XYZ file of C-alpha atoms in Angstrom:
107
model
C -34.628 0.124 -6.868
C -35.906 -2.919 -8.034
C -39.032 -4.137 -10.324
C -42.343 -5.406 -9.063
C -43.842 -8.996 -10.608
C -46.359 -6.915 -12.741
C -43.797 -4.447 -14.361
C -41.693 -7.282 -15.122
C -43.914 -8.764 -17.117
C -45.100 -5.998 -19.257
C -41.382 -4.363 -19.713
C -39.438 -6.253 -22.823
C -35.821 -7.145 -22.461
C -34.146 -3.811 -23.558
C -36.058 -2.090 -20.629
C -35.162 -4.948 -18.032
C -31.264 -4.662 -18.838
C -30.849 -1.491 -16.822
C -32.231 -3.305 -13.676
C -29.925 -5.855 -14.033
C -27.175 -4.015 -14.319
C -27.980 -2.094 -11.523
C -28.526 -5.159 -9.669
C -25.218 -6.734 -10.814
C -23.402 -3.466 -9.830
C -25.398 -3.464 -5.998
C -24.430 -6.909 -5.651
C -20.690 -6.341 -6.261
C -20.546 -3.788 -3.908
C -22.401 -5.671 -1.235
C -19.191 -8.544 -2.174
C -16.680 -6.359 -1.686
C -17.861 -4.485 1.195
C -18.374 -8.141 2.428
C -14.859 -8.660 1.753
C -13.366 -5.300 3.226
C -15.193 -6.331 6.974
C -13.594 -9.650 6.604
C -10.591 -8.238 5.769
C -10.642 -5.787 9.180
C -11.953 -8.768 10.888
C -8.820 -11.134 9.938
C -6.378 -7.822 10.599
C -7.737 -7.417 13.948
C -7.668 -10.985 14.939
C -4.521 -11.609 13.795
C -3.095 -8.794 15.747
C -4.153 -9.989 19.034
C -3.007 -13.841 17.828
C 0.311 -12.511 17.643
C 0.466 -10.082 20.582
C -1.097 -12.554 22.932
C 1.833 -15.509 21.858
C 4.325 -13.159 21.223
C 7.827 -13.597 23.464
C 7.903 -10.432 26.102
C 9.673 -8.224 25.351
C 9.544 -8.418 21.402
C 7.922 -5.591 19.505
C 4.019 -5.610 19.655
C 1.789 -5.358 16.607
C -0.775 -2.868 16.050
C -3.948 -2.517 14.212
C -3.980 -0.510 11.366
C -3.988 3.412 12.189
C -6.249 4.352 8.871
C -8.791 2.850 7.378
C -8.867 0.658 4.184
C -8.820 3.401 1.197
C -11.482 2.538 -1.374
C -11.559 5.224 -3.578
C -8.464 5.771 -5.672
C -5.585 8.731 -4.649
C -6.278 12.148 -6.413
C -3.218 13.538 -7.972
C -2.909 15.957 -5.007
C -3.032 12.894 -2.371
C -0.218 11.054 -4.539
C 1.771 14.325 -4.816
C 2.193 14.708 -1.041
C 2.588 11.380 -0.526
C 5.580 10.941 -3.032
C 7.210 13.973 -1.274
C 6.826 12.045 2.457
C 8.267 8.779 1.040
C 11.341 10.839 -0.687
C 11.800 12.427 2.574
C 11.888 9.340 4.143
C 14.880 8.007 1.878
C 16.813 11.130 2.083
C 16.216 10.599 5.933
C 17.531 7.420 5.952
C 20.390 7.985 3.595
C 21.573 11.147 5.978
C 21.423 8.641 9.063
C 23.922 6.098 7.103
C 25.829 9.028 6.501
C 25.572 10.294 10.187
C 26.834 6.441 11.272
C 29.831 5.975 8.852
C 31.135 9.026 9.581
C 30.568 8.275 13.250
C 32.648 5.000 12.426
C 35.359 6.553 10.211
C 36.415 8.981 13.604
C 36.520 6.090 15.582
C 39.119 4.668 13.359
């Protein structure tokens, strides 16, 4: 997409402003995307910095399972995932209740 030397001379500012923007919006992409292997990059190192001076036998770290999610959650995708992290609680909540009942019979 860009503008050759001899169209950029003829066009007069109003035309020009949609190739900058354009440009602008390219640019901020190319930044972030920048950012997001950088990101992966630092993830990844760090994981084997801390596996590789990590005590034995203490839990090792992993690299993230998913990717990075650019694009925001559609109503469906934040629907399913309220209903896994209210599962979660009420799985929790029934193992508390599981281990002080365990404790109140060994009373």
């Amino acid at each position: 997409m860009g503008i050759g030397a001899s169209e950029f001379w003829q066009l007069n500012v109003r035309t020009i402003r949609p190739y900058l923007l354009a440009e602008n919006i390219k640019r901020e992409e190319r930044n972030y995307f920048a950012w997001l292997q950088g990101a992966y990059i630092y993830d990844a190192v760090s994981v084997v910095m801390a596996n590789s001076f990590s005590k034995k036998g203490s839990p090792r770290k992993e690299y993230c399972k998913e990717p990075v999610r650019i694009t925001p959650l559609t109503e469906e995708e934040k629907a399913i995932k309220a209903e896994k992290e209210r599962r979660k609680i009420f799985a929790m909540f029934d193992a508390m209740e599981r281990d002080f009942k365990a404790k109140e019979k060994e009373k």
